mmCIF file of C-alpha atoms in Angstrom:
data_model
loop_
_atom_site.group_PDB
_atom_site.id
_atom_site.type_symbol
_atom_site.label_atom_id
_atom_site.label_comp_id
_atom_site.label_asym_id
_atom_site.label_seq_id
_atom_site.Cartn_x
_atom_site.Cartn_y
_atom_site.Cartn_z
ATOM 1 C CA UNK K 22 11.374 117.016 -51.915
ATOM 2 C CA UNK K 23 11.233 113.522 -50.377
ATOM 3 C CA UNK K 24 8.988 112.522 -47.205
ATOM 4 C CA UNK K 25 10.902 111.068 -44.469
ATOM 5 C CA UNK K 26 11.095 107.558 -43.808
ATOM 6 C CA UNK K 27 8.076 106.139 -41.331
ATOM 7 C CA UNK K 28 9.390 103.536 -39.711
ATOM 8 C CA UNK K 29 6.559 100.968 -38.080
ATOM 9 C CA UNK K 30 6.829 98.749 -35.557
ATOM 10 C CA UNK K 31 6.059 95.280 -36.879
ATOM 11 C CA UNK K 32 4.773 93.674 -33.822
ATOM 12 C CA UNK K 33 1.135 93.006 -33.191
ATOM 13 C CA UNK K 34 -0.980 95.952 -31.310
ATOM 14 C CA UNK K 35 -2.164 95.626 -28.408
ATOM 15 C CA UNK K 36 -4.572 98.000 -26.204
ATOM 16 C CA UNK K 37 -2.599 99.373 -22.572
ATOM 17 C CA UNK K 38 -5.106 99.747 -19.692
ATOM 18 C CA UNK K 39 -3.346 103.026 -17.821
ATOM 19 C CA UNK K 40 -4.955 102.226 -14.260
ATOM 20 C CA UNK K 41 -3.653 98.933 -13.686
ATOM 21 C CA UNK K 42 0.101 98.476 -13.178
ATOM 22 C CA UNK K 43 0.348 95.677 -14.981
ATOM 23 C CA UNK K 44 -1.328 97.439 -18.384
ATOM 24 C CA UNK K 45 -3.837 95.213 -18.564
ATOM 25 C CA UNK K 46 -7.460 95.483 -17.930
ATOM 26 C CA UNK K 47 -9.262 94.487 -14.859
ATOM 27 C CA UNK K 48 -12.604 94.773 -13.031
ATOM 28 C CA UNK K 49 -10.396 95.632 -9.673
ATOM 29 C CA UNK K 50 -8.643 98.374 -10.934
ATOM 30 C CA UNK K 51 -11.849 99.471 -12.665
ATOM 31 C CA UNK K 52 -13.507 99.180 -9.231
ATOM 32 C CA UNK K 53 -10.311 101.242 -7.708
ATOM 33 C CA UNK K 54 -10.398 104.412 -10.388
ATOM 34 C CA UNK K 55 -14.074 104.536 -9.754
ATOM 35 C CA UNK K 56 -13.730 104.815 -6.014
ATOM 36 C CA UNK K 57 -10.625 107.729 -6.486
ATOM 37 C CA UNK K 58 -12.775 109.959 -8.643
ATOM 38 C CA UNK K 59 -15.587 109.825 -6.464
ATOM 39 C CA UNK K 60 -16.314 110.226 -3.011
ATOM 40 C CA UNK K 61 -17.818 106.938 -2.684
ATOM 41 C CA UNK K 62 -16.953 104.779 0.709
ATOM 42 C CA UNK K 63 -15.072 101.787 -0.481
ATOM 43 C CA UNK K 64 -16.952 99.131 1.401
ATOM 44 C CA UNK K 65 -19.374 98.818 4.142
ATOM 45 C CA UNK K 66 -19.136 96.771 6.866
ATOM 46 C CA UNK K 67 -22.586 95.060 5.541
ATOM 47 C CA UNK K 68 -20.859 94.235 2.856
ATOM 48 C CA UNK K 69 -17.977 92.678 3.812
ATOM 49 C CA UNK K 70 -20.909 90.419 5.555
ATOM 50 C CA UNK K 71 -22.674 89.762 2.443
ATOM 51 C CA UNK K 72 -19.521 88.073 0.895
ATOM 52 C CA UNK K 73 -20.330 85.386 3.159
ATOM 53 C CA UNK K 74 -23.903 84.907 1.050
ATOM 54 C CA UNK K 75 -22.515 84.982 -1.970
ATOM 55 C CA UNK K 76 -19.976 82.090 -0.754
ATOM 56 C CA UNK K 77 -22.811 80.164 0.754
ATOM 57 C CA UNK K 78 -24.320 77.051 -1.375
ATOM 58 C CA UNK K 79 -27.397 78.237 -1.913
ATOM 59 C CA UNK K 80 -29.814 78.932 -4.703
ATOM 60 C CA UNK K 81 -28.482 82.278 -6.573
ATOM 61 C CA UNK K 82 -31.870 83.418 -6.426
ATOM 62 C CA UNK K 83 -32.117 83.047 -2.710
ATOM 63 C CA UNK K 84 -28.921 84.707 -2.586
ATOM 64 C CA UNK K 85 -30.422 87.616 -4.374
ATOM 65 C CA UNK K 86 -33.616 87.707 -2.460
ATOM 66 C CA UNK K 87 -31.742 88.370 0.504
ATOM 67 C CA UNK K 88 -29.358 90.822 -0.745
ATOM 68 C CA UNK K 89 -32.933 92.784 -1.943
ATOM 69 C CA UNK K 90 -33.873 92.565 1.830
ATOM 70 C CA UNK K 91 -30.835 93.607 2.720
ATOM 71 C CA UNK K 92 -31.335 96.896 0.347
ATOM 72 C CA UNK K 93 -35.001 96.915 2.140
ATOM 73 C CA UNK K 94 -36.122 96.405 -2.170
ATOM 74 C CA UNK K 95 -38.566 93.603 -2.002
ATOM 75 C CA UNK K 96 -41.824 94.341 -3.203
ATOM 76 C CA UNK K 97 -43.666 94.375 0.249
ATOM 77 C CA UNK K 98 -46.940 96.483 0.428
ATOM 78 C CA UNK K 99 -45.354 99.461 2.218
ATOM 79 C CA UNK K 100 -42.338 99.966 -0.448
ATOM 80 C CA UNK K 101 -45.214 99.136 -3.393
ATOM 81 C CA UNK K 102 -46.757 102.208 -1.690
ATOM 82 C CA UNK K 103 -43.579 104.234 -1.591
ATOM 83 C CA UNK K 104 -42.813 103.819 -5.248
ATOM 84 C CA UNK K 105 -46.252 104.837 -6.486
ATOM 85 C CA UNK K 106 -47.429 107.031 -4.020
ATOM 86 C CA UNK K 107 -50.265 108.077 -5.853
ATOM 87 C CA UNK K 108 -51.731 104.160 -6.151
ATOM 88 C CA UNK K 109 -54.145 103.620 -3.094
ATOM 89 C CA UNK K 110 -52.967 99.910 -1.860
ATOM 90 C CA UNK K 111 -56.413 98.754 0.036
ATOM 91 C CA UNK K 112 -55.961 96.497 1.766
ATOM 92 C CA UNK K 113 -52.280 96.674 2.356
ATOM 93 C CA UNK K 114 -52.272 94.551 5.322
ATOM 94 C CA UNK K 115 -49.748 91.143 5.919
ATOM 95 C CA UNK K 116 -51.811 88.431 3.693
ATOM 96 C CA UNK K 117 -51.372 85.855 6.640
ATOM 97 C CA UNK K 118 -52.658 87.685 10.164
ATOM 98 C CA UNK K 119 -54.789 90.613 8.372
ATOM 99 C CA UNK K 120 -54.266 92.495 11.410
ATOM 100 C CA UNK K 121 -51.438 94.676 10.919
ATOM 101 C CA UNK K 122 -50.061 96.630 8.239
ATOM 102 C CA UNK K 123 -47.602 94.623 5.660
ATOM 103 C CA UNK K 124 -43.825 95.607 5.755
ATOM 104 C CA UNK K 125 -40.760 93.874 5.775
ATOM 105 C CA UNK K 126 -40.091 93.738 9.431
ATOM 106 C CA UNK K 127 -43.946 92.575 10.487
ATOM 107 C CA UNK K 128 -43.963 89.578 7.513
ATOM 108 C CA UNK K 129 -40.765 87.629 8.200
ATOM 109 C CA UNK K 130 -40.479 88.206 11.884
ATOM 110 C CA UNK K 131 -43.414 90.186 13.428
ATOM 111 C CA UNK K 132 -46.637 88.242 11.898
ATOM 112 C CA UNK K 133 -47.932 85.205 14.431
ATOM 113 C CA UNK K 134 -47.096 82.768 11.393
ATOM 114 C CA UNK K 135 -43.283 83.800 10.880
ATOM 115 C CA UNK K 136 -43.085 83.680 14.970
ATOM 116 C CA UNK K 137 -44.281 80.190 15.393
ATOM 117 C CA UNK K 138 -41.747 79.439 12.916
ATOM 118 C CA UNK K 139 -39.001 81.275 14.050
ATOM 119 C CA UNK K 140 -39.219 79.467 17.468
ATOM 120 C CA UNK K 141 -38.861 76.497 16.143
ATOM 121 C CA UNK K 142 -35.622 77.585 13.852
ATOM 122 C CA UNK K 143 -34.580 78.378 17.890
ATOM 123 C CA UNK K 144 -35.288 75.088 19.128
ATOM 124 C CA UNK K 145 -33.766 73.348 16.599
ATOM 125 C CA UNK K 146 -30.571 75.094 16.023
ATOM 126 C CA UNK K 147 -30.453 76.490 19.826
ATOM 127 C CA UNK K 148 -30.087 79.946 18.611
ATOM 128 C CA UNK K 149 -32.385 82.649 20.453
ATOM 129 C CA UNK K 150 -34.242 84.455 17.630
ATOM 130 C CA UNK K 151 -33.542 88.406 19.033
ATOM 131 C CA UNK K 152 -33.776 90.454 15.842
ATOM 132 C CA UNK K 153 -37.081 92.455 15.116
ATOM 133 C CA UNK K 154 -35.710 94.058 11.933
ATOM 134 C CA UNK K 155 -35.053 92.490 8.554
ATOM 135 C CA UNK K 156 -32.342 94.094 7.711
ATOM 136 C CA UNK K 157 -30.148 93.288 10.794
ATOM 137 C CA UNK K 158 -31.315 89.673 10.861
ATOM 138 C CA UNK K 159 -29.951 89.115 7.709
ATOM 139 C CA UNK K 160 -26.621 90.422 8.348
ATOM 140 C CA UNK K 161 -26.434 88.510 11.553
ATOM 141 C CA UNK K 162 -27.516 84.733 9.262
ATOM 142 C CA UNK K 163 -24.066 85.933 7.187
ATOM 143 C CA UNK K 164 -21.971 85.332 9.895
ATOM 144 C CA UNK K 165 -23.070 82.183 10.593
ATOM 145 C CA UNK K 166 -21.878 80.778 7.232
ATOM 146 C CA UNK K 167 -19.186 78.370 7.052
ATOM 147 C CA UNK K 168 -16.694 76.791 9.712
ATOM 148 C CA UNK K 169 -18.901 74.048 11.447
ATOM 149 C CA UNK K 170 -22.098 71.958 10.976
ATOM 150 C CA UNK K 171 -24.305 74.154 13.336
ATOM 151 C CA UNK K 172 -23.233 77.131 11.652
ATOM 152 C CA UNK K 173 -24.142 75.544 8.352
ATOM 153 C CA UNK K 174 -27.415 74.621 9.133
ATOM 154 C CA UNK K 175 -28.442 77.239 11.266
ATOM 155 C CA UNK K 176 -27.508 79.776 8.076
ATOM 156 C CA UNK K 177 -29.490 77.364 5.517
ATOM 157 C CA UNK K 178 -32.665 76.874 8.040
ATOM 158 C CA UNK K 179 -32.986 80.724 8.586
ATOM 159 C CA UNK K 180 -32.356 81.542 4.468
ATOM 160 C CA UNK K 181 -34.574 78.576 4.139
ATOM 161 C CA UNK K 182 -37.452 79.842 6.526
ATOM 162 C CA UNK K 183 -37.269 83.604 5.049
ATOM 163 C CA UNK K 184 -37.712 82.391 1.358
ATOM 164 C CA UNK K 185 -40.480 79.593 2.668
ATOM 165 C CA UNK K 186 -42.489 83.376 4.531
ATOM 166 C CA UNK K 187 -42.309 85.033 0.922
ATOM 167 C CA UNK K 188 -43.397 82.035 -1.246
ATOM 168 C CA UNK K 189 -46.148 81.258 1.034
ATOM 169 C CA UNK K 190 -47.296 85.061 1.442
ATOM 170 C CA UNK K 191 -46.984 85.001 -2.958
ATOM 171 C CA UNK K 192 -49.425 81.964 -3.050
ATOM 172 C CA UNK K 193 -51.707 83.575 -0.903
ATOM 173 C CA UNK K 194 -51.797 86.929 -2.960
ATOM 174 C CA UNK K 195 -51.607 85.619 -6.191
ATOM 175 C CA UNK K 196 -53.221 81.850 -6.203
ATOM 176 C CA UNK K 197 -55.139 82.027 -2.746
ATOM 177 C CA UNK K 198 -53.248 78.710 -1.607
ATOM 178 C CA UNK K 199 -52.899 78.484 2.053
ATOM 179 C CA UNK K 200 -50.350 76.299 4.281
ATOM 180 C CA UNK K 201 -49.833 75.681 7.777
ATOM 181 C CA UNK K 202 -46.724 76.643 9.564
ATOM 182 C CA UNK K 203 -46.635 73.273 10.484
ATOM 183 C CA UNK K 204 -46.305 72.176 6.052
ATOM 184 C CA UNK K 205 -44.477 75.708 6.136
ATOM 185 C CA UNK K 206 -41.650 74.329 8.219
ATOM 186 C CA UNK K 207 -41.364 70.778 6.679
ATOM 187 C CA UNK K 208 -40.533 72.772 3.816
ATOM 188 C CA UNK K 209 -38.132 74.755 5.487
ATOM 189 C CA UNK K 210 -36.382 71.653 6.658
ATOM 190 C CA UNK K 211 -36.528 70.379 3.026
ATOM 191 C CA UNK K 212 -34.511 72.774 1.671
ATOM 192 C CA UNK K 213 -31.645 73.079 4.861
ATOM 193 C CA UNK K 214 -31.008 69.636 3.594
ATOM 194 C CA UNK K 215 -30.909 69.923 -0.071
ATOM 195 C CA UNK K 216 -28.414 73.371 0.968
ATOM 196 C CA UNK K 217 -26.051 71.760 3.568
ATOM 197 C CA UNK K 218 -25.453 68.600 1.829
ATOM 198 C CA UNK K 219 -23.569 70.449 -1.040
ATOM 199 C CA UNK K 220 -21.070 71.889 1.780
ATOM 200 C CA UNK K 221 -17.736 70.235 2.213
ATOM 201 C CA UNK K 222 -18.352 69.152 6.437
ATOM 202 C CA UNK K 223 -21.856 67.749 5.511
ATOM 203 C CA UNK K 224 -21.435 66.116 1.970
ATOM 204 C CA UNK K 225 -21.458 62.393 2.878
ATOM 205 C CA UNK K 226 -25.064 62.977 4.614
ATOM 206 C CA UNK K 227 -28.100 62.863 2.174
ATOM 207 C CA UNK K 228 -30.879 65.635 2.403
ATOM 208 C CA UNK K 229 -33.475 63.551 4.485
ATOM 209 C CA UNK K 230 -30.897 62.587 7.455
ATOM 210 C CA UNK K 231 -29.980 66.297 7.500
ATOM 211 C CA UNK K 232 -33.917 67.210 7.117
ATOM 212 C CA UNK K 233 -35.031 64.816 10.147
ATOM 213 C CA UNK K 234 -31.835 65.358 12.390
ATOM 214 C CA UNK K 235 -31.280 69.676 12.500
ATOM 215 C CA UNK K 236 -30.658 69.462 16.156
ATOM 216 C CA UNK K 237 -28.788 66.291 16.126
ATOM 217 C CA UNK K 238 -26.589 68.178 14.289
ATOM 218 C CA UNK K 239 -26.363 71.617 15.632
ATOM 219 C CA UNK K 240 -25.252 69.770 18.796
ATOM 220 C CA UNK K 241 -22.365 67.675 17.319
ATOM 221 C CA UNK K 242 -18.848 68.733 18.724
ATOM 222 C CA UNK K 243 -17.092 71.422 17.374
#
């Protein structure tokens, strides 16, 4: 008795991804089995926003920061407290007024300090500061990315003065170093220019003209 004949196909193997229609593998048709097997929302309208962040020239670890405020993640006193609720936090108040409790919402826009600074983000960029929670504030900086000079700015200055809040409120913590809002803002305005100079409308400017000049420059014409 003699075995058939196997007959083999000679060309090189290759795997076939099912899901896409094109056989081949993909994180986007990854993303859109996930999303059919589960009852998952595709895509909130915060994140849509947040694409604008990631687009945005600055640091990747800025961008992450705020995507952590965004999730209400960062390691404030009140969500220290939340995740070990059997740790006693004392004190657990905001590092810079000592007067009221520390949470997201009271250290970057509630606390005297992140007010003074926030008006002058306003009178610079000519943007009323109206938010009094984190997480909307952030969504609202997203949309100002892109398109013009003021919009450019005004995005980098806020990122800029949120980041400047946390590292200032981590040297007092952790290496009892103090600033004035006054050093607290020059700093803010250092780092709107190193941002917007990378961008496409501002890159013949260097970092100290856009430093010195933010409303010069949130007034120029559309």
């Amino acid at each position: 008795m003699s075995l058939p004949q196997i007959h083999t196909n000679r060309g090189i193997s290759k795997p076939l991804w099912k899901p896409s229609d094109s056989n081949v593998y993909s994180v986007a048709s990854t993303k859109d089995l996930a999303f059919k097997e589960t009852s998952i929302p595709r895509e909130t309208n915060w994140e849509k926003e947040l694409k604008h962040l990631w687009r945005s020239h600055i640091p990747q670890k800025c961008k992450f920061f705020i995507w952590t405020m965004v999730h209400q993640k960062l390691n404030t006193m009140d969500n220290i407290q939340k995740r070990n609720p059997n740790m006693c936090l004392n004190p657990n108040w905001c590092i810079s007024c000592r007067s009221s409790n520390e949470d997201m919402n009271h250290l970057f826009i509630l606390c005297p300090t992140a007010h003074r600074l926030w008006n002058l983000w306003s009178s610079e960029t000519g943007i009323p500061m109206a938010n009094t929670n984190v997480k909307d504030l952030c969504l609202s900086l997203c949309r100002l990315t892109g398109g013009n000079a003021k919009n450019i700015i005004s995005f980098n200055a806020a990122i800029a003065t949120l980041w400047t809040i946390w590292i200032r409120r981590n040297n007092l913590i952790f290496e009892e170093k103090d600033s004035s809002y006054q050093n607290a803002w020059e700093d803010i305005c250092t780092l709107m220019g190193s941002w917007s100079s990378k961008s496409k409308i501002l890159k013949n400017y260097n970092q100290a003209t856009l430093a010195l000049n933010i409303n010069a420059f949130c007034n120029l014409p559309m």
